[in-house]
Short mmCIF file of C-alpha atoms in Angstrom, two decimals:
data_model
loop_
_atom_site.label_atom_id
_atom_site.label_comp_id
_atom_site.label_asym_id
_atom_site.label_seq_id
_atom_site.Cartn_x
_atom_site.Cartn_y
_atom_site.Cartn_z
CA ALA A 1 57.31 109.64 162.76
CA GLN A 2 60.09 109.06 160.30
CA SER A 3 63.01 111.18 161.03
CA VAL A 4 66.76 111.37 159.72
CA SER A 5 69.69 113.16 161.80
CA GLN A 6 72.06 114.13 160.60
CA HIS A 7 75.10 114.37 163.27
CA ASN A 8 77.44 117.01 161.53
CA HIS A 9 75.92 120.16 160.62
CA HIS A 10 79.11 122.21 159.42
CA VAL A 11 82.86 120.02 158.46
CA ILE A 12 85.41 121.61 157.30
CA LEU A 13 88.02 119.73 155.72
CA SER A 14 91.37 120.61 153.26
CA GLU A 15 92.20 118.84 150.35
CA ALA A 16 92.89 114.74 150.01
CA ALA A 17 91.39 114.40 153.52
CA SER A 18 89.06 111.33 154.10
CA LEU A 19 85.08 112.26 154.41
CA GLU A 20 82.70 110.68 156.69
CA LEU A 21 78.94 112.26 157.08
CA GLY A 22 76.98 110.74 159.63
CA CYS A 23 73.57 110.06 158.40
CA ASN A 24 70.60 107.37 161.30
CA TYR A 25 67.17 107.16 160.29
CA SER A 26 64.29 106.20 162.35
CA TYR A 27 62.03 103.87 160.91
CA GLY A 28 61.40 100.06 161.22
CA GLY A 29 60.46 98.69 158.66
CA THR A 30 62.20 98.58 154.80
CA VAL A 31 63.50 101.72 153.88
CA ASN A 32 65.51 102.89 150.88
CA LEU A 33 67.85 105.28 151.41
CA PHE A 34 69.55 108.32 149.56
CA TRP A 35 72.14 110.98 149.83
CA TYR A 36 71.45 114.26 147.72
CA VAL A 37 73.86 116.83 147.42
CA GLN A 38 73.27 120.62 145.91
CA TYR A 39 76.97 122.47 144.97
CA PRO A 40 76.59 125.94 145.24
CA GLY A 41 73.99 128.25 142.95
CA GLN A 42 72.94 123.95 141.45
CA HIS A 43 69.54 122.03 142.24
CA LEU A 44 70.04 119.10 144.01
CA GLN A 45 71.43 116.02 142.79
CA LEU A 46 71.37 112.30 143.85
CA LEU A 47 74.63 111.07 144.39
CA LEU A 48 74.13 107.25 145.67
CA LYS A 49 70.69 105.23 146.93
CA TYR A 50 70.45 101.82 148.61
CA PHE A 51 67.38 99.97 147.79
CA SER A 52 67.98 96.16 148.74
CA GLY A 53 71.60 93.97 148.13
CA ASP A 54 74.88 94.91 149.34
CA PRO A 55 74.78 97.29 152.26
CA LEU A 56 78.13 99.26 150.73
CA VAL A 57 77.06 101.42 147.36
CA LYS A 58 78.99 103.40 145.38
CA GLY A 59 77.95 106.23 143.72
CA ILE A 60 78.82 109.56 141.54
CA LYS A 61 82.26 111.46 142.44
CA GLY A 62 84.30 108.55 144.35
CA PHE A 63 81.07 108.57 147.00
CA GLU A 64 80.16 105.90 148.64
CA ALA A 65 77.78 104.68 151.81
CA GLU A 66 77.04 101.54 153.48
CA PHE A 67 74.12 101.09 155.56
CA ILE A 68 74.43 99.56 158.13
CA LYS A 69 70.50 98.25 159.23
CA SER A 70 71.40 97.14 162.95
CA LYS A 71 72.54 100.28 163.34
CA PHE A 72 69.84 102.17 161.85
CA SER A 73 72.77 104.05 159.61
CA PHE A 74 73.91 105.55 156.50
CA ASN A 75 77.07 106.84 156.61
CA LEU A 76 78.48 108.91 153.59
CA ARG A 77 82.20 108.65 152.90
CA LYS A 78 84.93 109.95 150.50
CA PRO A 79 88.44 108.62 150.76
CA SER A 80 90.23 111.81 149.00
CA VAL A 81 88.11 114.73 148.91
CA GLN A 82 88.52 117.67 146.67
CA TRP A 83 87.84 120.91 146.44
CA SER A 84 85.01 120.78 144.54
CA ASP A 85 83.16 118.88 147.15
CA THR A 86 82.62 121.69 149.04
CA ALA A 87 78.65 121.58 148.96
CA GLU A 88 75.87 120.34 151.29
CA TYR A 89 74.81 117.21 151.46
CA PHE A 90 71.63 115.92 152.23
CA CYS A 91 70.42 112.27 153.69
CA ALA A 92 67.36 111.35 152.90
CA VAL A 93 65.04 108.50 153.93
CA ASN A 94 61.87 106.55 151.76
CA ALA A 95 59.75 104.76 154.24
CA GLY A 96 58.82 102.71 151.37
CA GLY A 97 54.72 101.92 149.73
CA ASN A 98 53.42 103.30 146.55
CA THR A 99 55.07 107.06 146.64
CA GLY A 100 58.04 109.16 146.62
CA LYS A 101 58.03 111.03 150.03
CA LEU A 102 61.22 111.79 151.31
CA ILE A 103 62.64 112.72 154.51
CA PHE A 104 65.90 114.75 155.33
CA GLY A 105 68.11 115.38 157.21
CA GLN A 106 68.92 119.03 157.89
CA GLY A 107 72.01 118.49 155.68
CA THR A 108 75.76 118.96 156.60
CA THR A 109 77.60 121.96 154.98
CA LEU A 110 81.03 120.54 153.97
CA GLN A 111 83.99 123.28 153.04
CA VAL A 112 87.13 121.93 151.76
CA LYS A 113 90.09 124.17 152.00
CA PRO A 114 92.69 123.94 148.96
CA LYS B 1 66.45 115.82 128.18
CA ALA B 2 65.70 118.60 129.61
CA GLY B 3 65.39 118.66 133.39
CA VAL B 4 62.57 119.54 135.83
CA THR B 5 61.17 123.22 135.21
CA GLN B 6 60.26 125.57 137.80
CA THR B 7 58.86 128.88 137.14
CA PRO B 8 59.06 131.97 138.63
CA ARG B 9 62.86 131.85 139.83
CA TYR B 10 61.99 134.53 142.70
CA LEU B 11 58.85 136.44 143.60
CA ILE B 12 57.97 139.03 145.98
CA LYS B 13 55.05 139.03 147.91
CA THR B 14 53.51 140.82 150.88
CA ARG B 15 51.05 139.20 153.85
CA GLY B 16 47.60 138.17 152.86
CA GLN B 17 48.40 137.84 148.85
CA GLN B 18 48.39 134.61 147.50
CA VAL B 19 50.89 132.66 144.75
CA THR B 20 51.19 129.97 142.58
CA LEU B 21 54.33 128.44 141.30
CA SER B 22 54.63 126.21 138.54
CA CYS B 23 56.18 122.86 138.12
CA SER B 24 57.05 120.60 134.58
CA PRO B 25 58.52 117.42 135.46
CA ILE B 26 60.81 115.82 133.10
CA SER B 27 59.41 114.08 129.86
CA GLY B 28 57.65 111.28 131.02
CA HIS B 29 58.05 111.41 134.59
CA ARG B 30 54.85 111.41 135.77
CA SER B 31 55.29 111.92 139.40
CA VAL B 32 55.58 115.70 140.40
CA SER B 33 56.70 116.30 144.63
CA TRP B 34 56.83 119.60 146.28
CA TYR B 35 58.84 120.22 148.93
CA GLN B 36 60.12 123.84 151.38
CA GLN B 37 63.07 124.38 151.86
CA THR B 38 64.04 126.99 154.83
CA PRO B 39 67.33 127.65 157.09
CA GLY B 40 65.18 127.01 159.84
CA GLN B 41 63.45 123.43 159.27
CA GLY B 42 65.27 122.38 156.36
CA LEU B 43 63.84 120.22 153.55
CA GLN B 44 59.78 119.79 154.59
CA PHE B 45 57.68 117.31 151.91
CA LEU B 46 54.62 119.73 151.34
CA PHE B 47 52.58 116.96 148.54
CA GLU B 48 52.67 114.37 146.21
CA TYR B 49 50.71 114.43 142.61
CA PHE B 50 50.29 111.38 140.29
CA SER B 51 48.13 111.31 137.48
CA GLU B 52 46.46 114.20 138.49
CA THR B 53 45.82 112.67 142.47
CA GLN B 54 47.09 113.69 145.66
CA ARG B 55 48.76 110.81 146.53
CA ASN B 56 50.48 111.97 149.96
CA LYS B 57 50.36 114.88 151.65
CA GLY B 58 52.82 116.23 154.46
CA ASN B 59 51.99 118.54 158.10
CA PHE B 60 51.40 121.85 156.11
CA PRO B 61 48.60 124.25 156.99
CA GLY B 62 45.75 123.72 154.16
CA ARG B 63 46.76 127.07 152.72
CA PHE B 64 48.90 124.91 151.19
CA SER B 65 47.68 123.16 147.89
CA GLY B 66 48.59 121.92 144.55
CA ARG B 67 47.48 120.46 141.43
CA GLN B 68 48.35 118.07 138.85
CA PHE B 69 47.48 118.59 134.81
CA SER B 70 47.09 115.57 132.04
CA ASN B 71 50.61 116.25 130.83
CA SER B 72 51.91 115.98 134.17
CA ARG B 73 52.70 119.49 134.92
CA SER B 74 52.38 120.48 138.39
CA GLU B 75 50.71 124.28 140.08
CA MET B 76 51.38 124.67 143.97
CA ASN B 77 49.22 127.42 145.08
CA VAL B 78 49.88 129.19 148.68
CA SER B 79 46.96 131.68 149.45
CA THR B 80 46.47 134.39 152.66
CA LEU B 81 50.81 134.56 153.07
CA GLU B 82 52.63 134.57 155.57
CA LEU B 83 56.36 135.62 156.68
CA GLY B 84 56.69 132.94 157.75
CA ASP B 85 56.29 130.84 154.29
CA SER B 86 59.49 132.75 153.34
CA ALA B 87 61.46 129.38 151.39
CA LEU B 88 62.81 128.29 148.58
CA TYR B 89 60.46 125.73 146.98
CA LEU B 90 61.47 122.17 145.51
CA CYS B 91 59.32 120.23 142.99
CA ALA B 92 60.58 116.95 141.95
CA SER B 93 59.90 114.77 139.45
CA SER B 94 60.57 110.98 138.86
CA LEU B 95 58.69 108.47 136.53
CA SER B 96 55.45 106.63 139.42
CA GLY B 97 56.99 107.94 142.08
CA GLY B 98 57.61 104.83 143.82
CA ASP B 99 59.48 104.39 147.04
CA SER B 100 62.52 103.41 144.58
CA GLN B 101 63.02 105.56 142.19
CA PRO B 102 64.99 108.81 143.18
CA GLN B 103 63.54 112.38 142.96
CA HIS B 104 65.01 114.69 139.92
CA PHE B 105 64.57 117.98 141.58
CA GLY B 106 64.56 121.60 140.03
CA ASP B 107 66.01 124.68 141.18
CA GLY B 108 63.42 126.21 142.87
CA THR B 109 61.04 129.09 143.62
CA ARG B 110 62.38 131.31 146.24
CA LEU B 111 59.56 133.27 147.49
CA SER B 112 59.99 136.39 149.89
CA ILE B 113 57.19 137.66 151.72
CA LEU B 114 57.15 141.51 152.81
#
């Protein structure tokens, strides 16, 4: 069965620190990959997505992610976090086919200290 | 344009009752998916509807059902409620639900079972 694993459940950083959140998935075929963010009191929002092409994708608010097919990974990065990045981050996989079904990781809570 | 609208925002029910949740997708979106979010299990896919037909289904018991209307609005029904059904239920819409299309999420309905 398809699954998504996020290694860090709770991350605490100071402002200006660099961020990397790990995401691994298990599926042998073609996948579409997403990172969503949920700010406190708000709905899930799309940060970035990978479908094909350049494995380094850039999203909103300075976030980027790199798809490494050989490692089944799609890690999220940001060079310098801000207090406003405090949120829960979800990695998700759509394993193809004509469906919008997403498999989510457990989520990572990021707390940025001012 | 208006986002995904879910009603009601909060519900309190008792065991054994049934409940109906509503979701209005973004105008023009024809695919609607439902997810259950709990602290223990994270975000889990319930089902997806497209053109009034259930296109995909997650691993939930038959007490969970849904439907989609000709205007793409969707309802989800849970019968014989159990304590474990307490969760945030999220609705997401996309243009056609293809695997490369990002899902747009609503704010959710928080269901509490007493």
